[in-house]
Amino acid sequence: MKGLGELERSIMDILWAENTPLTAREVGKLIADRDLAPTTVMTVLDRLTRKGFLQRTRDGRAWRYEPAESRDAYIAELMLEALDLTGDRSAALTRFAQAVSGREAEILRRALTELEEE
């Protein structure tokens, strides 16, 4: 999975938060604090679509963009990629498990139990 640049991440955050397909103009209004040209927003949306982060559908003359995957799926993929960078996945997983809070450890335990029961 390809990473996200700062502007790409800002736009993805907007689309993940809105939970509905948006046009480039709507995204531009929601990221107004950055004072971006409409063409810049369209270019970034097109790039995110080509990278596989977004799906788009026609709405009249405009495109509507929505995330191809949830934020959780994206973060999980980043975590798996980070594991691939280590020469010892077991050691990395052990360190990770030691670093999470008790509540997070319980969530992991529950998820693993559910996987075993399938």
PDB file of C-alpha atoms in Angstrom:
ATOM      1  CA  MET A   1       0.000   0.000   0.000  1.00  0.00           C
ATOM      2  CA  LYS A   2       1.322   3.397  -0.903  1.00  0.00           C
ATOM      3  CA  GLY A   3       1.650   6.017   1.803  1.00  0.00           C
ATOM      4  CA  LEU A   4      -0.195   9.294   2.001  1.00  0.00           C
ATOM      5  CA  GLY A   5       1.316  12.754   1.810  1.00  0.00           C
ATOM      6  CA  GLU A   6       0.157  15.510   4.164  1.00  0.00           C
ATOM      7  CA  LEU A   7      -2.463  16.968   1.792  1.00  0.00           C
ATOM      8  CA  GLU A   8      -3.627  13.508   0.736  1.00  0.00           C
ATOM      9  CA  ARG A   9      -4.048  12.542   4.396  1.00  0.00           C
ATOM     10  CA  SER A  10      -6.052  15.729   5.079  1.00  0.00           C
ATOM     11  CA  ILE A  11      -8.385  14.969   2.195  1.00  0.00           C
ATOM     12  CA  MET A  12      -8.758  11.325   3.240  1.00  0.00           C
ATOM     13  CA  ASP A  13      -9.553  12.474   6.794  1.00  0.00           C
ATOM     14  CA  ILE A  14     -12.364  14.629   5.403  1.00  0.00           C
ATOM     15  CA  LEU A  15     -13.786  11.811   3.296  1.00  0.00           C
ATOM     16  CA  TRP A  16     -13.539   9.276   6.131  1.00  0.00           C
ATOM     17  CA  ALA A  17     -15.274  11.715   8.500  1.00  0.00           C
ATOM     18  CA  GLU A  18     -18.073  12.676   6.123  1.00  0.00           C
ATOM     19  CA  ASN A  19     -19.074   9.080   5.419  1.00  0.00           C
ATOM     20  CA  THR A  20     -20.778  10.098   2.166  1.00  0.00           C
ATOM     21  CA  PRO A  21     -19.389  10.636  -1.359  1.00  0.00           C
ATOM     22  CA  LEU A  22     -18.287  14.242  -1.962  1.00  0.00           C
ATOM     23  CA  THR A  23     -17.462  16.285  -5.038  1.00  0.00           C
ATOM     24  CA  ALA A  24     -14.147  18.085  -5.433  1.00  0.00           C
ATOM     25  CA  ARG A  25     -15.929  21.368  -4.715  1.00  0.00           C
ATOM     26  CA  GLU A  26     -17.389  20.003  -1.461  1.00  0.00           C
ATOM     27  CA  VAL A  27     -13.983  18.683  -0.384  1.00  0.00           C
ATOM     28  CA  GLY A  28     -12.449  22.073  -1.235  1.00  0.00           C
ATOM     29  CA  LYS A  29     -14.964  23.858   0.994  1.00  0.00           C
ATOM     30  CA  LEU A  30     -14.223  21.505   3.883  1.00  0.00           C
ATOM     31  CA  ILE A  31     -10.474  22.035   3.559  1.00  0.00           C
ATOM     32  CA  ALA A  32     -10.878  25.795   3.156  1.00  0.00           C
ATOM     33  CA  ASP A  33      -8.316  26.570   5.875  1.00  0.00           C
ATOM     34  CA  ARG A  34      -5.582  25.504   3.424  1.00  0.00           C
ATOM     35  CA  ASP A  35      -6.582  28.054   0.727  1.00  0.00           C
ATOM     36  CA  LEU A  36      -6.142  25.557  -2.119  1.00  0.00           C
ATOM     37  CA  ALA A  37      -6.958  26.113  -5.755  1.00  0.00           C
ATOM     38  CA  PRO A  38      -9.871  23.947  -6.960  1.00  0.00           C
ATOM     39  CA  THR A  39      -7.539  22.345  -9.514  1.00  0.00           C
ATOM     40  CA  THR A  40      -5.197  21.270  -6.699  1.00  0.00           C
ATOM     41  CA  VAL A  41      -8.056  19.519  -4.894  1.00  0.00           C
ATOM     42  CA  MET A  42      -9.121  17.805  -8.135  1.00  0.00           C
ATOM     43  CA  THR A  43      -5.543  16.710  -8.834  1.00  0.00           C
ATOM     44  CA  VAL A  44      -5.141  15.199  -5.360  1.00  0.00           C
ATOM     45  CA  LEU A  45      -8.515  13.436  -5.601  1.00  0.00           C
ATOM     46  CA  ASP A  46      -7.516  12.003  -8.984  1.00  0.00           C
ATOM     47  CA  ARG A  47      -4.159  10.861  -7.602  1.00  0.00           C
ATOM     48  CA  LEU A  48      -5.846   9.187  -4.611  1.00  0.00           C
ATOM     49  CA  THR A  49      -8.208   7.420  -7.012  1.00  0.00           C
ATOM     50  CA  ARG A  50      -5.305   6.135  -9.117  1.00  0.00           C
ATOM     51  CA  LYS A  51      -3.516   4.940  -5.953  1.00  0.00           C
ATOM     52  CA  GLY A  52      -6.638   2.971  -4.992  1.00  0.00           C
ATOM     53  CA  PHE A  53      -7.567   4.999  -1.921  1.00  0.00           C
ATOM     54  CA  LEU A  54     -10.742   6.438  -3.455  1.00  0.00           C
ATOM     55  CA  GLN A  55     -13.577   5.297  -5.679  1.00  0.00           C
ATOM     56  CA  ARG A  56     -15.441   7.762  -7.818  1.00  0.00           C
ATOM     57  CA  THR A  57     -18.845   7.811  -9.462  1.00  0.00           C
ATOM     58  CA  ARG A  58     -20.354  10.253 -11.946  1.00  0.00           C
ATOM     59  CA  ASP A  59     -22.898  12.765 -10.665  1.00  0.00           C
ATOM     60  CA  GLY A  60     -23.926  14.854 -13.645  1.00  0.00           C
ATOM     61  CA  ARG A  61     -20.811  16.655 -14.815  1.00  0.00           C
ATOM     62  CA  ALA A  62     -18.960  16.124 -11.532  1.00  0.00           C
ATOM     63  CA  TRP A  63     -17.366  13.151  -9.844  1.00  0.00           C
ATOM     64  CA  ARG A  64     -18.242  12.042  -6.324  1.00  0.00           C
ATOM     65  CA  TYR A  65     -15.397  10.536  -4.312  1.00  0.00           C
ATOM     66  CA  GLU A  66     -15.525   8.109  -1.414  1.00  0.00           C
ATOM     67  CA  PRO A  67     -12.901   6.024   0.380  1.00  0.00           C
ATOM     68  CA  ALA A  68     -12.258   2.588  -1.109  1.00  0.00           C
ATOM     69  CA  GLU A  69     -11.558   1.269   2.409  1.00  0.00           C
ATOM     70  CA  SER A  70     -12.230   2.417   5.956  1.00  0.00           C
ATOM     71  CA  ARG A  71      -9.655   4.312   7.988  1.00  0.00           C
ATOM     72  CA  ASP A  72      -9.325   1.193  10.180  1.00  0.00           C
ATOM     73  CA  ALA A  73      -8.482  -0.963   7.150  1.00  0.00           C
ATOM     74  CA  TYR A  74      -5.853   1.584   6.054  1.00  0.00           C
ATOM     75  CA  ILE A  75      -4.237   1.683   9.500  1.00  0.00           C
ATOM     76  CA  ALA A  76      -4.250  -2.118   9.753  1.00  0.00           C
ATOM     77  CA  GLU A  77      -2.483  -2.296   6.376  1.00  0.00           C
ATOM     78  CA  LEU A  78       0.149   0.178   7.590  1.00  0.00           C
ATOM     79  CA  MET A  79       0.705  -1.962  10.677  1.00  0.00           C
ATOM     80  CA  LEU A  80       1.142  -5.084   8.546  1.00  0.00           C
ATOM     81  CA  GLU A  81       3.601  -3.262   6.288  1.00  0.00           C
ATOM     82  CA  ALA A  82       5.574  -2.192   9.344  1.00  0.00           C
ATOM     83  CA  LEU A  83       5.741  -5.840  10.451  1.00  0.00           C
ATOM     84  CA  ASP A  84       7.117  -6.743   7.027  1.00  0.00           C
ATOM     85  CA  LEU A  85      10.033  -4.356   7.643  1.00  0.00           C
ATOM     86  CA  THR A  86      11.318  -6.337  10.606  1.00  0.00           C
ATOM     87  CA  GLY A  87      13.448  -9.413  10.321  1.00  0.00           C
ATOM     88  CA  ASP A  88      11.706 -10.916  13.330  1.00  0.00           C
ATOM     89  CA  ARG A  89       7.930 -10.565  13.268  1.00  0.00           C
ATOM     90  CA  SER A  90       7.581 -12.494  16.537  1.00  0.00           C
ATOM     91  CA  ALA A  91       9.835 -10.041  18.373  1.00  0.00           C
ATOM     92  CA  ALA A  92       8.005  -7.059  16.895  1.00  0.00           C
ATOM     93  CA  LEU A  93       4.603  -8.510  17.814  1.00  0.00           C
ATOM     94  CA  THR A  94       5.815  -9.257  21.335  1.00  0.00           C
ATOM     95  CA  ARG A  95       7.098  -5.686  21.780  1.00  0.00           C
ATOM     96  CA  PHE A  96       3.809  -4.362  20.423  1.00  0.00           C
ATOM     97  CA  ALA A  97       1.787  -6.520  22.823  1.00  0.00           C
ATOM     98  CA  GLN A  98       3.906  -5.303  25.753  1.00  0.00           C
ATOM     99  CA  ALA A  99       3.313  -1.678  24.756  1.00  0.00           C
ATOM    100  CA  VAL A 100      -0.496  -1.671  24.473  1.00  0.00           C
ATOM    101  CA  SER A 101      -2.792  -0.762  27.344  1.00  0.00           C
ATOM    102  CA  GLY A 102      -4.757  -3.364  29.265  1.00  0.00           C
ATOM    103  CA  ARG A 103      -7.935  -2.426  27.402  1.00  0.00           C
ATOM    104  CA  GLU A 104      -6.181  -2.704  24.042  1.00  0.00           C
ATOM    105  CA  ALA A 105      -4.737  -6.084  25.049  1.00  0.00           C
ATOM    106  CA  GLU A 106      -8.249  -7.284  25.881  1.00  0.00           C
ATOM    107  CA  ILE A 107      -9.484  -6.160  22.458  1.00  0.00           C
ATOM    108  CA  LEU A 108      -6.633  -8.104  20.828  1.00  0.00           C
ATOM    109  CA  ARG A 109      -7.417 -11.186  22.945  1.00  0.00           C
ATOM    110  CA  ARG A 110     -11.084 -11.036  21.947  1.00  0.00           C
ATOM    111  CA  ALA A 111     -10.246 -10.656  18.250  1.00  0.00           C
ATOM    112  CA  LEU A 112      -7.819 -13.603  18.364  1.00  0.00           C
ATOM    113  CA  THR A 113     -10.356 -15.761  20.199  1.00  0.00           C
ATOM    114  CA  GLU A 114     -12.994 -14.965  17.576  1.00  0.00           C
ATOM    115  CA  LEU A 115     -10.555 -15.914  14.806  1.00  0.00           C
ATOM    116  CA  GLU A 116      -9.790 -19.239  16.508  1.00  0.00           C
ATOM    117  CA  GLU A 117     -13.493 -20.014  16.829  1.00  0.00           C
ATOM    118  CA  GLU A 118     -14.162 -19.516  13.109  1.00  0.00           C
TER     119      GLU A 118
END
